[in-house]
Amino acid sequence: VSQSRYAQLQDVGEIDFVLYFPNDETGELDIIANSDVKNFSLDLIERDSDGKQWSGLVQGILGMTIGETKEVPVCFESGLEPQWLNKNLIAKVTLNELKEVELHPLDDEFARKVSDLDSMDVLRESVEKRIQSEAESTTQSNRNTALLKKIEELITIDPPEVLIKEQIYLMINFALNRLEESGISTKGLTEKSIMEPLFESYRPEAISKVKISMGISEIAKRESIQVSQAAVEEEIDMYRQRNNGSKHQVDWGMLQKLIVKEMRQDAVLDWLANQSTIEYIPETYPESSPPLGMPFSHPMATDDLTTIETTAETISDPITQELRPYRDWETDRKSTRLNSSHSRAPRMPSSA
C-alpha cells in the first residue's frame, strides 16, 4: 500500500540514486561513471552481516518523504568496480515511492493459503517440528565435523603414499563424474598437463581424509564396533528404489563397501560422542537482525560445537575411505561407476 508519510523500517522504498566520490584536490563531489540507478526497490530493514553494505543507504532513507532528495554516506563491499569498493562514497538519493507491507493475519485462512494444512495451530506445529529437526541435524553435523577433526589431530604418523594417491584418484574421479552428470564433457581433462597440478591441489585434503579413515578404522577395531548386515541391506534396497530406472551402471559390491564404511563412521562418531565431553554453544543472531521468514515465535535449537575433550592412543592402522561414487581415470585401472544421490538484498548493476 502506497504511503505519503515519512519512510520508516519495514517499508519498501522505490528510489533513484547516483554515486559520487569526494575529490581531494577540488574538494568537490565527482560522479562515478555508470552509477545512475533508476526505480530501485529497497527493503527498509536493518541488515545482518550478509547485507550490511546496504545499511548506510537504508539509514539515510529513513525519515525521507516522497519526492525528497538527500545525500547519504555509503560504503559498498561488492557490486562496484574494484577501485570503488570499501570506499567512503556519497549516494544522492531520491525517494520516488513508499510502500507499507501489509501482513496477512495469522489465522486459519492464512494457513490454508500458504500450505495444505487446515489450521494455524497445525501449521505452527508442523513448522516447529521442521525447524527442530533441521536444528538437530545441523547440531549433529557440527558435532561430527569437530569429532573428525579431533580424530585427524590424533594421527601422528604420515599416511602411506599409496593410500594418499588412491584417495586423490577417488576425489578427482568424483569431480569428473559430477561434471558428466551435469552434462559437461570431461574430454581432455584427463591429460597429464591438467591432471598433475590438479593432483597436487587435492593432496592436502586427501591426506586429511586418509588420516581420518585410519582413525575411524582403528577405533572401530579396538571397540568392536560393527555394522549390522541387515541395516546395510536395507540401505542398499533404499538406494535401488531411489535410483530405479537410472541409466548409470552400478557396481553393487563397491556400493555395499561404501555403505559399510559410512555406517561404521556414523557408529564410531556416536560412540565417541558418548565418551567425550562436548560443549555446545547456541547459535546467536545480531539483536537487530533476527531470523527472517517466520511469522511467529519458535524455538531455535541449532548449536555450534566448540570444544571436545577426549583421549586416545596413537592410531596407526591404515585403511582408505571414500563415501562417494567414483570412476578411475587411469587407463591401467578398472573403471567403476556409481550413481550419486545428491534477506533478499538487492545487487548493484555490474556496470555501476
CSV table of C-alpha atoms in Angstrom, one decimal:
chain,number,residue,atom,x,y,z
A,1,VAL,CA,0.0,0.0,0.0
A,2,SER,CA,1.4,3.4,-1.1
A,3,GLN,CA,2.2,5.9,1.7
A,4,SER,CA,2.7,9.7,1.9
A,5,ARG,CA,4.3,9.8,5.3
A,6,TYR,CA,8.0,9.6,6.4
A,7,ALA,CA,9.9,6.5,5.5
A,8,GLN,CA,10.3,4.0,8.3
A,9,LEU,CA,11.6,0.5,9.0
A,10,GLN,CA,9.7,-2.3,7.3
A,11,ASP,CA,8.7,-0.1,4.4
A,12,VAL,CA,9.7,-0.7,0.8
A,13,GLY,CA,11.1,2.3,-0.9
A,14,GLU,CA,11.5,2.9,-4.7
A,15,ILE,CA,14.4,5.1,-5.3
A,16,ASP,CA,16.7,6.7,-7.9
A,17,PHE,CA,20.3,7.2,-6.8
A,18,VAL,CA,23.7,8.3,-8.2
A,19,LEU,CA,27.1,7.6,-6.6
A,20,TYR,CA,29.7,10.3,-6.1
A,21,PHE,CA,33.3,10.2,-4.6
A,22,PRO,CA,35.0,13.1,-2.8
A,23,ASN,CA,37.7,14.7,-4.9
A,24,ASP,CA,40.5,15.5,-2.5
A,25,GLU,CA,42.1,18.0,-4.9
A,26,THR,CA,39.0,20.1,-5.7
A,27,GLY,CA,37.0,19.4,-2.5
A,28,GLU,CA,34.0,18.7,-4.7
A,29,LEU,CA,31.9,15.5,-5.3
A,30,ASP,CA,32.6,13.9,-8.6
A,31,ILE,CA,30.1,11.5,-10.1
A,32,ILE,CA,31.1,7.8,-10.6
A,33,ALA,CA,30.6,6.8,-14.2
A,34,ASN,CA,27.6,4.5,-14.9
A,35,SER,CA,26.4,4.6,-11.3
A,36,ASP,CA,23.0,6.2,-12.1
A,37,VAL,CA,20.3,3.7,-10.9
A,38,LYS,CA,16.6,4.3,-11.6
A,39,ASN,CA,13.5,2.8,-9.9
A,40,PHE,CA,15.4,0.7,-7.5
A,41,SER,CA,13.3,-1.2,-4.9
A,42,LEU,CA,14.9,-1.4,-1.5
A,43,ASP,CA,13.5,-3.1,1.6
A,44,LEU,CA,14.0,-0.7,4.5
A,45,ILE,CA,15.1,-3.3,7.1
A,46,GLU,CA,18.1,-3.5,9.3
A,47,ARG,CA,20.7,-5.7,7.7
A,48,ASP,CA,22.8,-8.6,9.1
A,49,SER,CA,26.4,-9.3,8.0
A,50,ASP,CA,25.3,-10.5,4.6
A,51,GLY,CA,23.6,-7.3,3.7
A,52,LYS,CA,25.4,-4.7,5.9
A,53,GLN,CA,26.7,-2.8,2.9
A,54,TRP,CA,23.1,-1.6,2.3
A,55,SER,CA,22.7,-0.4,5.9
A,56,GLY,CA,24.0,3.1,5.3
A,57,LEU,CA,21.6,3.6,2.4
A,58,VAL,CA,18.7,2.3,4.5
A,59,GLN,CA,19.5,4.5,7.4
A,60,GLY,CA,19.8,7.6,5.2
A,61,ILE,CA,16.4,7.0,3.6
A,62,LEU,CA,14.6,6.6,7.0
A,63,GLY,CA,12.7,9.8,7.6
A,64,MET,CA,12.6,10.9,4.0
A,65,THR,CA,9.3,11.8,2.2
A,66,ILE,CA,8.2,11.0,-1.4
A,67,GLY,CA,10.0,13.4,-3.8
A,68,GLU,CA,12.7,14.3,-1.4
A,69,THR,CA,16.4,14.1,-2.5
A,70,LYS,CA,19.2,13.6,0.0
A,71,GLU,CA,22.9,12.9,0.1
A,72,VAL,CA,23.7,9.7,2.0
A,73,PRO,CA,27.2,8.4,3.0
A,74,VAL,CA,27.6,4.8,1.8
A,75,CYS,CA,30.3,2.1,1.5
A,76,PHE,CA,30.0,-1.0,-0.7
A,77,GLU,CA,31.9,-4.2,-0.3
A,78,SER,CA,30.7,-5.6,-3.7
A,79,GLY,CA,28.7,-4.7,-6.8
A,80,LEU,CA,31.0,-1.9,-7.9
A,81,GLU,CA,34.2,-1.7,-9.9
A,82,PRO,CA,37.2,-2.6,-7.7
A,83,GLN,CA,38.5,0.9,-7.3
A,84,TRP,CA,35.3,2.0,-5.6
A,85,LEU,CA,34.9,-1.0,-3.2
A,86,ASN,CA,35.3,-0.3,0.6
A,87,LYS,CA,35.5,3.5,-0.1
A,88,ASN,CA,33.6,6.3,1.6
A,89,LEU,CA,31.1,7.4,-1.1
A,90,ILE,CA,28.1,9.6,-1.4
A,91,ALA,CA,24.7,8.5,-2.8
A,92,LYS,CA,22.4,11.2,-4.0
A,93,VAL,CA,19.1,9.5,-3.3
A,94,THR,CA,15.6,10.5,-4.5
A,95,LEU,CA,12.6,8.7,-2.9
A,96,ASN,CA,10.0,8.1,-5.6
A,97,GLU,CA,7.5,5.9,-3.9
A,98,LEU,CA,7.0,4.4,-0.4
A,99,LYS,CA,5.0,1.3,0.3
A,100,GLU,CA,4.0,-0.3,3.5
A,101,VAL,CA,3.9,-4.1,3.7
A,102,GLU,CA,0.6,-5.4,4.9
A,103,LEU,CA,0.9,-8.8,6.7
A,104,HIS,CA,-1.9,-11.2,6.5
A,105,PRO,CA,-3.5,-12.1,9.9
A,106,LEU,CA,-2.0,-15.4,11.2
A,107,ASP,CA,-5.3,-17.3,11.1
A,108,ASP,CA,-6.6,-20.5,9.6
A,109,GLU,CA,-7.2,-18.8,6.2
A,110,PHE,CA,-3.5,-17.9,6.1
A,111,ALA,CA,-2.5,-21.4,6.9
A,112,ARG,CA,-4.6,-22.8,4.1
A,113,LYS,CA,-3.2,-20.3,1.7
A,114,VAL,CA,0.4,-21.0,2.3
A,115,SER,CA,0.2,-24.8,2.9
A,116,ASP,CA,-2.0,-27.8,2.6
A,117,LEU,CA,-2.9,-27.7,6.3
A,118,ASP,CA,-6.3,-26.7,7.7
A,119,SER,CA,-5.4,-24.5,10.7
A,120,MET,CA,-2.8,-22.2,12.0
A,121,ASP,CA,-2.2,-24.4,15.0
A,122,VAL,CA,-1.4,-27.3,12.8
A,123,LEU,CA,0.8,-25.2,10.6
A,124,ARG,CA,2.7,-23.8,13.6
A,125,GLU,CA,3.3,-27.3,15.0
A,126,SER,CA,4.5,-28.5,11.6
A,127,VAL,CA,6.9,-25.6,11.1
A,128,GLU,CA,8.2,-26.0,14.7
A,129,LYS,CA,8.9,-29.7,14.1
A,130,ARG,CA,10.7,-29.0,10.8
A,131,ILE,CA,12.8,-26.3,12.5
A,132,GLN,CA,13.6,-28.6,15.4
A,133,SER,CA,14.5,-31.4,13.0
A,134,GLU,CA,16.8,-29.1,11.0
A,135,ALA,CA,18.4,-27.8,14.1
A,136,GLU,CA,19.1,-31.3,15.4
A,137,SER,CA,20.6,-32.3,12.0
A,138,THR,CA,22.8,-29.2,12.0
A,139,THR,CA,23.9,-29.8,15.5
A,140,GLN,CA,24.9,-33.4,14.8
A,141,SER,CA,26.7,-32.4,11.6
A,142,ASN,CA,28.7,-29.8,13.6
A,143,ARG,CA,29.4,-32.4,16.3
A,144,ASN,CA,30.6,-34.9,13.7
A,145,THR,CA,32.8,-32.3,11.9
A,146,ALA,CA,34.5,-31.5,15.2
A,147,LEU,CA,35.0,-35.2,16.1
A,148,LEU,CA,36.5,-35.9,12.8
A,149,LYS,CA,38.9,-33.0,13.2
A,150,LYS,CA,39.9,-34.3,16.6
A,151,ILE,CA,40.5,-37.8,15.1
A,152,GLU,CA,42.7,-36.3,12.5
A,153,GLU,CA,44.7,-34.4,15.2
A,154,LEU,CA,45.4,-37.7,17.0
A,155,ILE,CA,47.1,-39.3,14.0
A,156,THR,CA,50.8,-38.5,14.5
A,157,ILE,CA,52.2,-40.6,11.6
A,158,ASP,CA,52.4,-39.8,8.0
A,159,PRO,CA,49.9,-41.8,6.0
A,160,PRO,CA,51.4,-44.2,3.3
A,161,GLU,CA,51.8,-42.6,0.0
A,162,VAL,CA,49.9,-45.3,-1.8
A,163,LEU,CA,46.8,-44.5,0.3
A,164,ILE,CA,47.2,-40.8,-0.3
A,165,LYS,CA,47.4,-41.3,-4.1
A,166,GLU,CA,44.4,-43.6,-4.1
A,167,GLN,CA,42.4,-41.0,-2.2
A,168,ILE,CA,43.3,-38.3,-4.7
A,169,TYR,CA,42.2,-40.6,-7.5
A,170,LEU,CA,38.9,-41.1,-5.9
A,171,MET,CA,38.4,-37.3,-5.3
A,172,ILE,CA,39.3,-36.5,-8.9
A,173,ASN,CA,37.1,-39.2,-10.3
A,174,PHE,CA,34.2,-38.0,-8.2
A,175,ALA,CA,34.7,-34.4,-9.5
A,176,LEU,CA,34.7,-35.8,-13.1
A,177,ASN,CA,31.6,-37.8,-12.5
A,178,ARG,CA,29.8,-34.7,-11.2
A,179,LEU,CA,30.7,-32.8,-14.3
A,180,GLU,CA,29.5,-35.6,-16.6
A,181,GLU,CA,26.2,-35.9,-14.6
A,182,SER,CA,25.7,-32.1,-15.2
A,183,GLY,CA,26.1,-32.6,-18.9
A,184,ILE,CA,29.7,-31.2,-19.1
A,185,SER,CA,32.1,-33.1,-21.2
A,186,THR,CA,35.3,-34.2,-19.5
A,187,LYS,CA,37.1,-35.0,-22.7
A,188,GLY,CA,40.6,-33.6,-22.5
A,189,LEU,CA,40.5,-33.0,-18.7
A,190,THR,CA,42.5,-36.2,-18.0
A,191,GLU,CA,45.6,-35.0,-19.9
A,192,LYS,CA,48.8,-35.1,-18.0
A,193,SER,CA,49.2,-31.3,-18.2
A,194,ILE,CA,45.9,-30.8,-16.4
A,195,MET,CA,46.0,-33.8,-14.0
A,196,GLU,CA,49.4,-33.2,-12.5
A,197,PRO,CA,48.6,-29.7,-11.0
A,198,LEU,CA,45.1,-30.9,-10.1
A,199,PHE,CA,46.6,-33.9,-8.3
A,200,GLU,CA,48.8,-31.7,-6.1
A,201,SER,CA,45.9,-29.3,-5.3
A,202,TYR,CA,43.9,-32.3,-3.9
A,203,ARG,CA,46.8,-33.6,-1.8
A,204,PRO,CA,46.2,-31.7,1.5
A,205,GLU,CA,42.6,-32.7,1.6
A,206,ALA,CA,43.4,-36.3,0.6
A,207,ILE,CA,45.9,-36.6,3.5
A,208,SER,CA,43.3,-35.3,5.9
A,209,LYS,CA,40.7,-37.9,4.6
A,210,VAL,CA,43.2,-40.8,4.9
A,211,LYS,CA,44.2,-39.8,8.5
A,212,ILE,CA,40.5,-39.7,9.5
A,213,SER,CA,39.9,-43.1,7.8
A,214,MET,CA,42.8,-44.6,9.7
A,215,GLY,CA,41.5,-43.3,13.0
A,216,ILE,CA,37.9,-44.5,12.3
A,217,SER,CA,39.2,-47.9,11.4
A,218,GLU,CA,41.3,-48.3,14.5
A,219,ILE,CA,38.6,-47.1,16.9
A,220,ALA,CA,36.1,-49.5,15.3
A,221,LYS,CA,38.6,-52.4,15.7
A,222,ARG,CA,39.6,-51.6,19.3
A,223,GLU,CA,36.0,-51.1,20.5
A,224,SER,CA,34.5,-53.9,18.4
A,225,ILE,CA,32.1,-51.5,16.7
A,226,GLN,CA,30.4,-53.4,13.9
A,227,VAL,CA,27.7,-52.7,11.3
A,228,SER,CA,24.6,-54.8,11.1
A,229,GLN,CA,24.3,-56.6,7.8
A,230,ALA,CA,20.5,-56.2,7.9
A,231,ALA,CA,21.0,-52.4,8.1
A,232,VAL,CA,23.4,-52.5,5.2
A,233,GLU,CA,21.0,-54.5,3.0
A,234,GLU,CA,18.1,-52.1,4.0
A,235,GLU,CA,20.3,-49.2,2.8
A,236,ILE,CA,21.1,-50.9,-0.5
A,237,ASP,CA,17.4,-51.6,-1.1
A,238,MET,CA,16.6,-47.9,-0.4
A,239,TYR,CA,19.3,-47.0,-2.9
A,240,ARG,CA,17.8,-49.3,-5.5
A,241,GLN,CA,14.4,-47.6,-5.0
A,242,ARG,CA,15.8,-44.1,-5.3
A,243,ASN,CA,17.7,-44.9,-8.5
A,244,ASN,CA,15.2,-47.1,-10.2
A,245,GLY,CA,15.4,-46.5,-13.9
A,246,SER,CA,18.8,-44.8,-13.8
A,247,LYS,CA,21.0,-45.3,-16.9
A,248,HIS,CA,24.1,-45.4,-14.8
A,249,GLN,CA,25.8,-48.8,-14.2
A,250,VAL,CA,26.2,-49.6,-10.5
A,251,ASP,CA,28.9,-51.8,-9.0
A,252,TRP,CA,26.8,-53.2,-6.2
A,253,GLY,CA,29.8,-54.8,-4.5
A,254,MET,CA,31.5,-51.4,-4.3
A,255,LEU,CA,28.3,-49.7,-3.2
A,256,GLN,CA,28.0,-52.2,-0.3
A,257,LYS,CA,31.6,-51.5,0.7
A,258,LEU,CA,31.0,-47.7,0.8
A,259,ILE,CA,27.8,-48.1,2.7
A,260,VAL,CA,29.5,-50.2,5.3
A,261,LYS,CA,32.2,-47.6,5.7
A,262,GLU,CA,29.7,-44.8,6.0
A,263,MET,CA,27.6,-46.6,8.6
A,264,ARG,CA,30.7,-47.6,10.5
A,265,GLN,CA,31.9,-44.0,10.7
A,266,ASP,CA,28.5,-42.9,12.0
A,267,ALA,CA,28.6,-45.6,14.6
A,268,VAL,CA,32.2,-44.6,15.7
A,269,LEU,CA,31.2,-40.9,15.9
A,270,ASP,CA,28.2,-41.8,18.1
A,271,TRP,CA,30.4,-43.9,20.3
A,272,LEU,CA,32.9,-41.0,20.6
A,273,ALA,CA,30.2,-38.5,21.4
A,274,ASN,CA,29.1,-40.7,24.3
A,275,GLN,CA,32.7,-41.0,25.6
A,276,SER,CA,33.6,-37.3,25.2
A,277,THR,CA,32.9,-34.0,26.9
A,278,ILE,CA,31.2,-31.8,24.3
A,279,GLU,CA,30.4,-28.1,24.9
A,280,TYR,CA,27.6,-26.7,22.7
A,281,ILE,CA,27.0,-23.0,22.3
A,282,PRO,CA,23.6,-21.8,20.9
A,283,GLU,CA,23.8,-20.1,17.6
A,284,THR,CA,23.1,-16.4,18.0
A,285,TYR,CA,21.9,-13.6,15.8
A,286,PRO,CA,22.5,-9.9,15.9
A,287,GLU,CA,19.8,-8.2,18.0
A,288,SER,CA,18.9,-6.0,15.0
A,289,SER,CA,18.6,-9.0,12.6
A,290,PRO,CA,16.5,-11.9,13.9
A,291,PRO,CA,16.0,-14.8,11.6
A,292,LEU,CA,13.5,-13.7,8.9
A,293,GLY,CA,10.8,-15.7,7.2
A,294,MET,CA,8.9,-16.9,10.3
A,295,PRO,CA,5.6,-15.2,11.1
A,296,PHE,CA,5.5,-16.4,14.7
A,297,SER,CA,7.9,-17.2,17.5
A,298,HIS,CA,9.7,-20.6,17.5
A,299,PRO,CA,12.4,-22.4,19.4
A,300,MET,CA,15.8,-22.4,17.7
A,301,ALA,CA,17.9,-25.3,18.9
A,302,THR,CA,20.8,-25.0,16.4
A,303,ASP,CA,24.1,-25.4,18.2
A,304,ASP,CA,27.7,-24.9,17.2
A,305,LEU,CA,30.2,-27.4,18.5
A,306,THR,CA,33.2,-25.5,20.0
A,307,THR,CA,35.0,-27.9,22.3
A,308,ILE,CA,35.7,-31.6,22.5
A,309,GLU,CA,37.8,-33.2,25.2
A,310,THR,CA,38.9,-36.8,24.7
A,311,THR,CA,41.9,-39.1,24.9
A,312,ALA,CA,43.3,-41.7,22.6
A,313,GLU,CA,46.5,-43.6,21.8
A,314,THR,CA,48.4,-43.0,18.6
A,315,ILE,CA,46.4,-44.7,15.8
A,316,SER,CA,48.3,-46.4,13.1
A,317,ASP,CA,46.2,-49.0,11.3
A,318,PRO,CA,45.8,-47.7,7.7
A,319,ILE,CA,42.7,-48.0,5.7
A,320,THR,CA,41.3,-45.8,2.9
A,321,GLN,CA,37.8,-44.5,2.9
A,322,GLU,CA,35.7,-42.8,0.3
A,323,LEU,CA,32.0,-42.5,0.7
A,324,ARG,CA,31.2,-41.0,-2.7
A,325,PRO,CA,30.8,-42.6,-6.1
A,326,TYR,CA,33.9,-42.7,-8.2
A,327,ARG,CA,35.3,-43.7,-11.6
A,328,ASP,CA,39.0,-44.4,-12.2
A,329,TRP,CA,40.5,-42.2,-15.0
A,330,GLU,CA,43.8,-44.1,-15.2
A,331,THR,CA,43.8,-46.4,-18.3
A,332,ASP,CA,45.5,-49.2,-16.4
A,333,ARG,CA,42.9,-49.4,-13.6
A,334,LYS,CA,39.5,-50.9,-13.8
A,335,SER,CA,36.8,-48.4,-14.4
A,336,THR,CA,33.9,-48.4,-11.9
A,337,ARG,CA,31.0,-46.2,-11.7
A,338,LEU,CA,28.3,-45.4,-9.1
A,339,ASN,CA,25.4,-43.1,-9.3
A,340,SER,CA,25.3,-40.4,-6.7
A,341,SER,CA,22.2,-39.4,-4.8
A,342,HIS,CA,22.6,-35.9,-4.3
A,343,SER,CA,17.3,-11.5,3.2
A,344,ARG,CA,16.9,-10.6,0.0
A,345,ALA,CA,19.5,-7.8,-0.6
A,346,PRO,CA,19.5,-6.1,-4.0
A,347,ARG,CA,22.7,-6.2,-6.0
A,348,MET,CA,24.3,-3.2,-7.7
A,349,PRO,CA,24.4,-3.3,-11.5
A,350,SER,CA,27.7,-4.7,-12.7
A,351,SER,CA,28.5,-1.6,-14.6
A,352,ALA,CA,28.0,0.6,-11.5
